[in-house]
Tab-separated table of C-alpha atoms in Angstrom:
chain	number	residue	atom	x	y	z
A	973	MET	CA	5.841	26.599	17.697
A	974	ALA	CA	7.057	23.986	15.955
A	975	HIS	CA	4.950	21.255	14.074
A	976	PHE	CA	6.263	17.688	13.769
A	977	ALA	CA	4.612	14.777	11.523
A	978	LYS	CA	3.675	11.834	13.134
A	979	LEU	CA	4.726	8.820	10.824
A	980	ASP	CA	3.143	5.618	11.107
A	981	LYS	CA	4.673	1.859	11.679
A	982	ARG	CA	6.075	1.454	8.477
A	983	ARG	CA	7.699	5.128	8.746
A	984	SER	CA	5.881	5.767	5.050
A	985	LYS	CA	2.856	7.843	5.655
A	986	VAL	CA	1.896	10.693	8.138
A	987	ILE	CA	-0.704	9.854	10.364
A	988	ALA	CA	-1.094	13.102	12.659
A	989	VAL	CA	0.735	16.418	12.685
A	990	HIS	CA	1.227	17.705	16.249
A	991	LYS	CA	2.488	21.003	17.383
A	992	VAL	CA	5.172	21.447	20.040
A	993	ALA	CA	5.683	24.921	22.266
A	994	ASP	CA	9.387	26.122	21.265
A	995	SER	CA	10.380	25.969	24.645
A	996	ASN	CA	10.089	22.110	24.371
A	997	CYS	CA	12.676	22.016	21.506
A	998	LEU	CA	15.424	23.829	22.912
A	999	ASP	CA	19.008	22.197	23.164
A	1000	GLU	CA	21.095	23.152	26.449
A	1001	ASP	CA	22.419	26.206	24.091
A	1002	ASP	CA	18.812	27.480	23.821
A	1003	ASN	CA	18.855	26.735	20.030
A	1004	GLU	CA	15.911	24.829	18.518
A	1005	SER	CA	16.490	21.358	17.613
A	1006	GLU	CA	14.804	18.797	16.220
A	1007	SER	CA	16.158	16.147	18.063
A	1008	VAL	CA	14.748	17.671	21.009
A	1009	GLY	CA	11.023	17.926	20.049
A	1010	GLN	CA	11.393	14.465	18.805
A	1011	ALA	CA	12.333	13.138	22.538
A	1012	PHE	CA	9.632	15.334	23.784
A	1013	LEU	CA	7.068	13.830	21.661
A	1014	GLU	CA	8.518	10.181	22.626
A	1015	ASN	CA	7.813	10.937	26.076
A	1016	VAL	CA	4.372	12.242	25.755
A	1017	HIS	CA	3.054	10.029	23.249
A	1018	GLY	CA	5.007	6.684	23.317
A	1019	TRP	CA	5.765	6.945	19.810
A	1020	PRO	CA	9.430	6.707	18.775
A	1021	ALA	CA	11.320	9.762	18.179
A	1022	ALA	CA	12.609	8.643	14.506
A	1023	LYS	CA	8.868	8.726	13.826
A	1024	TRP	CA	8.657	12.199	14.447
A	1025	ILE	CA	9.872	14.418	11.684
A	1026	GLN	CA	9.451	18.484	11.925
A	1027	THR	CA	7.466	20.058	9.296
A	1028	SER	CA	7.085	23.904	8.296
A	1029	TYR	CA	3.532	25.213	8.518
A	1030	ASN	CA	4.809	27.851	5.543
A	1031	THR	CA	6.406	25.567	3.497
A	1032	TYR	CA	4.368	25.057	0.358
A	1033	GLU	CA	5.632	23.301	-3.121
A	1034	GLY	CA	9.320	23.600	-2.324
A	1035	SER	CA	9.257	27.447	-1.279
A	1036	HIS	CA	8.243	29.267	1.912
A	1037	THR	CA	5.377	31.309	1.500
A	1038	LEU	CA	7.020	34.140	3.870
A	1039	GLY	CA	10.282	34.276	2.270
A	1040	GLY	CA	12.072	32.464	4.555
A	1041	THR	CA	13.776	28.860	3.615
A	1042	ALA	CA	11.794	26.015	3.013
A	1043	LEU	CA	11.668	22.847	4.918
A	1044	ARG	CA	10.717	19.362	3.620
A	1045	GLY	CA	8.724	20.106	0.142
A	1046	ASN	CA	5.601	20.644	1.861
A	1047	TYR	CA	3.733	21.077	5.269
A	1048	ALA	CA	2.927	17.673	6.477
A	1049	ALA	CA	-0.681	16.606	6.211
A	1050	ILE	CA	-2.433	13.360	7.169
A	1051	GLY	CA	-1.895	10.739	4.492
A	1052	MET	CA	0.890	12.443	3.104
A	1053	ILE	CA	3.909	10.245	1.978
A	1054	TRP	CA	7.370	10.698	3.846
A	1055	ASP	CA	10.579	10.558	1.467
A	1056	PRO	CA	13.389	9.770	3.545
A	1057	ASP	CA	15.869	9.836	0.551
A	1058	ASN	CA	14.613	13.159	-0.621
A	1059	ASN	CA	13.966	14.557	2.473
A	1060	ILE	CA	10.259	15.550	1.305
A	1061	PHE	CA	6.563	15.202	1.919
A	1062	TYR	CA	4.152	14.849	-0.630
A	1063	LYS	CA	0.862	13.807	-1.602
A	1064	GLU	CA	-0.294	10.327	-3.063
A	1065	GLN	CA	0.500	9.875	-6.945
A	1066	PRO	CA	-2.713	11.176	-8.465
A	1067	PHE	CA	-2.156	9.417	-11.986
A	1068	PRO	CA	0.517	6.509	-12.792
A	1069	SER	CA	1.653	8.604	-15.443
A	1070	TRP	CA	2.496	11.570	-13.195
A	1071	THR	CA	6.007	12.060	-12.094
A	1072	LEU	CA	7.435	13.494	-8.779
A	1073	ASN	CA	9.410	16.704	-9.043
A	1074	THR	CA	11.633	16.329	-5.714
A	1075	THR	CA	12.224	19.937	-6.131
A	1076	LYS	CA	8.745	20.986	-5.679
A	1077	ALA	CA	7.526	17.763	-3.829
A	1078	ILE	CA	4.591	17.854	-6.336
A	1079	TRP	CA	3.176	15.609	-8.980
A	1080	GLU	CA	3.528	16.703	-12.600
A	1081	ALA	CA	1.456	15.803	-15.269
A	1082	PRO	CA	3.128	14.591	-18.720
A	1083	VAL	CA	1.452	17.416	-20.204
A	1084	ALA	CA	1.444	21.141	-18.584
A	1085	TYR	CA	-2.059	22.479	-17.373
A	1086	PRO	CA	-3.298	24.867	-19.731
A	1087	THR	CA	-1.930	28.677	-19.095
A	1088	GLY	CA	-3.465	31.995	-19.572
A	1089	GLN	CA	-6.357	31.153	-17.537
A	1090	PRO	CA	-8.756	30.545	-20.525
A	1091	ARG	CA	-12.412	31.782	-19.758
A	1092	ASN	CA	-15.716	30.736	-20.908
A	1093	GLU	CA	-17.721	33.188	-22.980
A	1094	ASP	CA	-20.045	34.001	-19.661
A	1095	GLY	CA	-16.428	35.164	-18.283
A	1096	THR	CA	-15.574	32.300	-16.203
A	1097	TYR	CA	-12.423	30.648	-15.900
A	1098	LYS	CA	-12.405	27.544	-17.579
A	1099	ILE	CA	-11.444	24.581	-15.836
A	1100	TYR	CA	-9.801	21.120	-16.793
A	1101	THR	CA	-9.421	17.478	-15.691
A	1102	TRP	CA	-6.603	15.336	-16.225
A	1103	ASN	CA	-7.694	12.471	-18.697
A	1104	GLU	CA	-5.317	9.649	-18.133
A	1105	SER	CA	-6.391	7.475	-21.006
A	1106	GLY	CA	-5.796	10.337	-23.435
A	1107	GLN	CA	-3.162	11.990	-21.660
A	1108	SER	CA	-4.497	15.485	-21.882
A	1109	TRP	CA	-6.427	18.191	-20.039
A	1110	ASP	CA	-10.143	17.935	-20.697
A	1111	GLU	CA	-12.489	20.992	-20.231
A	1112	VAL	CA	-15.008	20.397	-17.459
B	36	MET	CA	-22.212	-8.050	-15.091
B	37	GLU	CA	-22.168	-5.140	-12.693
B	38	GLN	CA	-21.891	-5.578	-9.298
B	39	LYS	CA	-23.236	-3.289	-6.224
B	40	VAL	CA	-22.295	-4.187	-2.908
B	41	LEU	CA	-24.695	-2.732	-0.462
B	42	SER	CA	-23.590	-4.008	2.773
B	43	GLN	CA	-20.447	-6.021	3.981
B	44	ILE	CA	-18.756	-6.885	7.483
B	45	ASP	CA	-15.213	-5.231	7.327
B	46	VAL	CA	-12.853	-6.784	9.916
B	47	TYR	CA	-9.133	-5.303	10.411
B	48	VAL	CA	-6.327	-7.407	11.711
B	49	ASP	CA	-3.496	-5.518	12.282
B	50	THR	CA	-0.080	-6.192	15.089
B	51	VAL	CA	0.688	-2.796	17.032
B	52	GLU	CA	4.146	-2.304	16.641
B	53	GLY	CA	6.476	0.681	17.409
B	54	THR	CA	4.807	2.011	19.944
B	55	GLN	CA	6.118	2.176	23.537
B	56	ILE	CA	2.973	0.501	24.964
B	57	ASP	CA	3.502	-1.278	28.480
B	58	ASN	CA	1.571	-4.550	28.398
B	59	PRO	CA	2.792	-5.991	31.828
B	60	GLN	CA	1.495	-2.643	33.238
B	61	LEU	CA	-1.687	-2.901	31.568
B	62	LYS	CA	-1.934	-6.324	32.680
B	63	ASN	CA	-1.310	-5.571	36.260
B	64	ASP	CA	-3.891	-3.157	35.927
B	65	LEU	CA	-6.477	-5.511	35.122
B	66	LEU	CA	-5.592	-8.154	37.648
B	67	ASN	CA	-5.849	-5.484	39.929
B	68	SER	CA	-9.514	-4.817	38.976
B	69	SER	CA	-10.054	-8.428	38.662
B	70	ILE	CA	-8.671	-9.160	42.923
B	71	LEU	CA	-10.599	-5.989	43.740
B	72	GLU	CA	-13.797	-7.160	41.795
B	73	LYS	CA	-13.866	-3.999	40.153
B	74	ARG	CA	-16.366	-5.139	37.181
B	75	LEU	CA	-18.377	-3.280	34.771
B	76	SER	CA	-21.430	-5.056	36.252
B	77	SER	CA	-22.032	-6.799	39.724
B	78	ASN	CA	-24.722	-8.934	37.995
B	79	PRO	CA	-23.355	-12.509	37.682
B	80	LYS	CA	-25.885	-13.086	35.151
B	81	ASP	CA	-24.780	-10.096	33.077
B	82	TYR	CA	-22.388	-10.581	29.968
B	83	SER	CA	-20.291	-7.568	31.112
B	84	TYR	CA	-19.855	-9.313	34.461
B	85	GLN	CA	-16.750	-10.894	33.171
B	86	ASP	CA	-15.854	-7.252	32.106
B	87	LEU	CA	-13.051	-5.499	34.313
B	88	HIS	CA	-12.526	-2.165	34.806
B	89	LEU	CA	-9.423	-0.567	32.928
B	90	PRO	CA	-8.108	2.229	34.776
B	91	PHE	CA	-6.981	5.223	32.824
B	92	SER	CA	-2.803	4.756	31.685
B	93	LYS	CA	-0.872	6.406	29.848
B	94	SER	CA	-0.541	2.810	27.728
B	95	TYR	CA	-4.064	2.904	27.024
B	96	THR	CA	-3.994	6.295	25.878
B	97	TRP	CA	-1.127	5.139	23.355
B	98	LEU	CA	-3.403	2.181	22.277
B	99	VAL	CA	-6.187	4.398	21.516
B	100	ASP	CA	-3.806	7.256	20.086
B	101	TYR	CA	-2.168	4.076	17.896
B	102	VAL	CA	-5.649	2.757	16.734
B	103	ARG	CA	-7.299	6.213	15.884
B	104	ASP	CA	-4.484	7.592	13.663
B	105	HIS	CA	-3.513	4.261	11.762
B	106	PHE	CA	-7.107	3.503	11.208
B	107	ASN	CA	-7.696	7.243	10.082
B	108	VAL	CA	-5.017	7.465	7.577
B	109	ASP	CA	-6.077	3.808	5.934
B	110	TYR	CA	-9.806	4.234	6.089
B	111	HIS	CA	-10.597	7.989	6.737
B	112	LYS	CA	-12.877	7.462	10.100
B	113	VAL	CA	-11.870	8.424	13.526
B	114	LEU	CA	-12.548	5.895	16.000
B	115	VAL	CA	-13.593	7.812	19.222
B	116	PRO	CA	-13.559	5.491	22.021
B	117	LYS	CA	-16.778	5.305	24.088
B	118	LYS	CA	-16.119	2.549	26.697
B	119	GLU	CA	-13.405	0.354	27.582
B	120	TRP	CA	-12.962	-2.642	29.739
B	121	GLY	CA	-10.408	-5.798	30.048
B	122	ASN	CA	-11.012	-9.409	30.236
B	123	ILE	CA	-9.125	-12.480	31.525
B	124	TYR	CA	-9.214	-16.052	30.960
B	125	LEU	CA	-7.827	-18.785	32.865
B	126	PRO	CA	-6.628	-22.122	30.976
B	127	LYS	CA	-10.036	-23.750	29.759
B	128	GLU	CA	-12.110	-20.482	29.691
B	129	SER	CA	-13.551	-18.910	27.013
B	130	SER	CA	-15.954	-15.502	26.664
B	131	HIS	CA	-19.722	-15.339	25.928
B	132	SER	CA	-20.687	-15.221	22.314
B	133	ARG	CA	-21.738	-11.546	22.220
B	134	HIS	CA	-22.195	-8.276	20.221
B	135	GLN	CA	-22.043	-4.892	21.404
B	136	VAL	CA	-24.795	-3.074	20.427
B	137	GLU	CA	-28.167	-2.479	22.558
B	138	PRO	CA	-30.730	-3.367	20.368
B	139	LEU	CA	-33.451	-0.988	21.781
B	140	LEU	CA	-30.465	1.901	21.904
B	141	LEU	CA	-29.310	1.528	18.632
B	142	LYS	CA	-28.684	5.266	18.661
B	143	GLN	CA	-26.532	5.082	21.319
B	144	SER	CA	-24.555	2.024	20.546
B	145	PRO	CA	-21.257	2.067	19.258
B	146	ASP	CA	-20.027	1.730	15.383
B	147	TYR	CA	-16.895	-0.272	15.757
B	148	THR	CA	-15.284	-2.723	18.366
B	149	TYR	CA	-11.600	-3.507	19.052
B	150	ILE	CA	-10.081	-6.125	21.043
B	151	TYR	CA	-6.286	-5.629	21.697
B	152	CYS	CA	-4.255	-8.645	22.755
B	153	VAL	CA	-1.822	-7.645	25.974
B	154	GLU	CA	-1.189	-10.685	26.636
B	155	VAL	CA	-1.610	-14.049	24.696
B	156	THR	CA	0.263	-17.071	24.343
B	157	LYS	CA	0.251	-17.858	20.657
B	158	ASN	CA	-1.581	-20.761	19.330
B	159	THR	CA	-3.946	-20.837	22.873
B	160	CYS	CA	-6.917	-19.165	21.545
B	161	GLU	CA	-9.041	-17.189	18.673
B	162	PHE	CA	-11.206	-14.472	18.024
B	163	VAL	CA	-14.093	-15.852	16.421
B	164	MET	CA	-16.853	-13.905	14.268
B	165	GLU	CA	-20.182	-15.271	13.536
B	166	TYR	CA	-22.025	-14.164	10.442
B	167	ASN	CA	-24.473	-14.876	8.265
B	168	ASP	CA	-23.801	-15.538	4.366
B	169	ASN	CA	-27.338	-14.688	2.849
B	170	ARG	CA	-29.129	-18.234	3.582
B	171	ARG	CA	-25.688	-19.606	4.874
B	172	ALA	CA	-26.400	-18.811	8.294
B	173	ASN	CA	-24.222	-19.226	11.028
B	174	CYS	CA	-20.603	-19.015	9.097
B	175	THR	CA	-17.728	-18.462	11.434
B	176	TRP	CA	-14.606	-16.645	10.722
B	177	HIS	CA	-11.573	-17.553	12.918
B	178	ILE	CA	-8.514	-15.288	13.554
B	179	PRO	CA	-5.621	-16.790	15.795
B	180	LEU	CA	-4.525	-14.301	18.625
B	181	GLU	CA	-1.068	-13.352	20.205
B	182	THR	CA	0.040	-10.722	22.071
B	183	ASN	CA	0.406	-7.283	20.687
B	184	LYS	CA	-2.453	-8.497	18.019
B	185	LEU	CA	-5.416	-6.394	17.065
B	186	ILE	CA	-8.954	-6.789	15.631
B	187	ILE	CA	-11.199	-4.290	14.547
B	188	PHE	CA	-14.789	-5.265	13.881
B	189	PRO	CA	-18.358	-3.521	13.450
B	190	SER	CA	-19.897	-3.845	17.026
B	191	THR	CA	-23.195	-5.363	15.533
B	192	GLN	CA	-21.146	-8.495	15.131
B	193	ARG	CA	-21.429	-11.523	17.270
B	194	TYR	CA	-18.301	-12.766	18.298
B	195	PHE	CA	-16.496	-14.660	21.001
B	196	ILE	CA	-12.748	-15.858	22.098
B	197	SER	CA	-12.688	-19.449	22.106
B	198	GLN	CA	-11.232	-21.687	24.861
B	199	ASN	CA	-8.109	-20.732	26.276
B	200	THR	CA	-5.928	-23.935	25.441
B	201	GLY	CA	-2.737	-22.853	27.004
B	202	LYS	CA	-1.209	-23.116	30.566
B	203	TYR	CA	-1.545	-19.182	30.946
B	204	MET	CA	-4.106	-16.568	31.333
B	205	ASN	CA	-4.630	-14.482	28.459
B	206	VAL	CA	-5.385	-10.915	29.043
B	207	PHE	CA	-7.553	-8.587	26.333
B	208	ILE	CA	-8.719	-5.241	26.403
B	209	THR	CA	-11.923	-4.586	24.566
B	210	VAL	CA	-13.019	-0.743	23.088
B	211	ASN	CA	-16.088	0.282	21.865
B	212	CYS	CA	-15.884	3.389	19.517
B	213	GLU	CA	-17.901	5.729	17.703
B	214	TYR	CA	-16.635	6.798	14.195
B	215	VAL	CA	-16.814	10.513	13.131
């Protein structure tokens, strides 16, 4: 089963994700082809082929969870941004100071999230939230 | 001073682009309904008497898809159609002033209504919404209409399509929706 992200009319945001049977993505040599899937979707949904971009169900933050080849950074979801220059899907920028890591297709804070899994006195894990004005991770 | 907005009238205006909606086919479907007198109501005194049956078609489905997907991504509400129809206004004709809720059946009434301009000559008519701004009652908000324009508004709002000042007929589709 192939998955395709449907982009909005400005071709910038994901507005839906559709599944297509593998048999509808095969070219004349029986190889899976994105353009064949795009043409199939255009015919069914009346939405231009160029606004359907194939996405991988098992791709997350730049890697393939089953050890395969990652495709376009992340599995697309509604509201995600399509970046044709870097060929990736990513979420909206959470804070103005965060920068995009185009390899992993994620936004990164200027200060790394506390590592080592610090715990509270009762044994539960500490949770931190980003403080944009203080540029720090504050304990919740 | 802190402001709290407890209620608002949200109106959305868009131009449907990119999709392959076949406007001439939608117009033909509605003309067919008009000729065959396929109306939502057979009572000439009913508001729905002017409303023409809209047969199911790929183009209508693509319109619904367009509105659902774009509205959902921007405003996080999925619009689910409950009822749809078409209207044709000849030169000098206008619509009734109406809203789309049933006051005694509010629970089953729609949340939002949208109007899609199938074939509307530019500068020949307007969407006019009537509203009250506190004690300033009976205000109107005017939006010029043309082909492919889409207006989404709360179904509780009273509205009308102003007189067609052009030489040709103007054709519209209206859809009542719930949101989930």
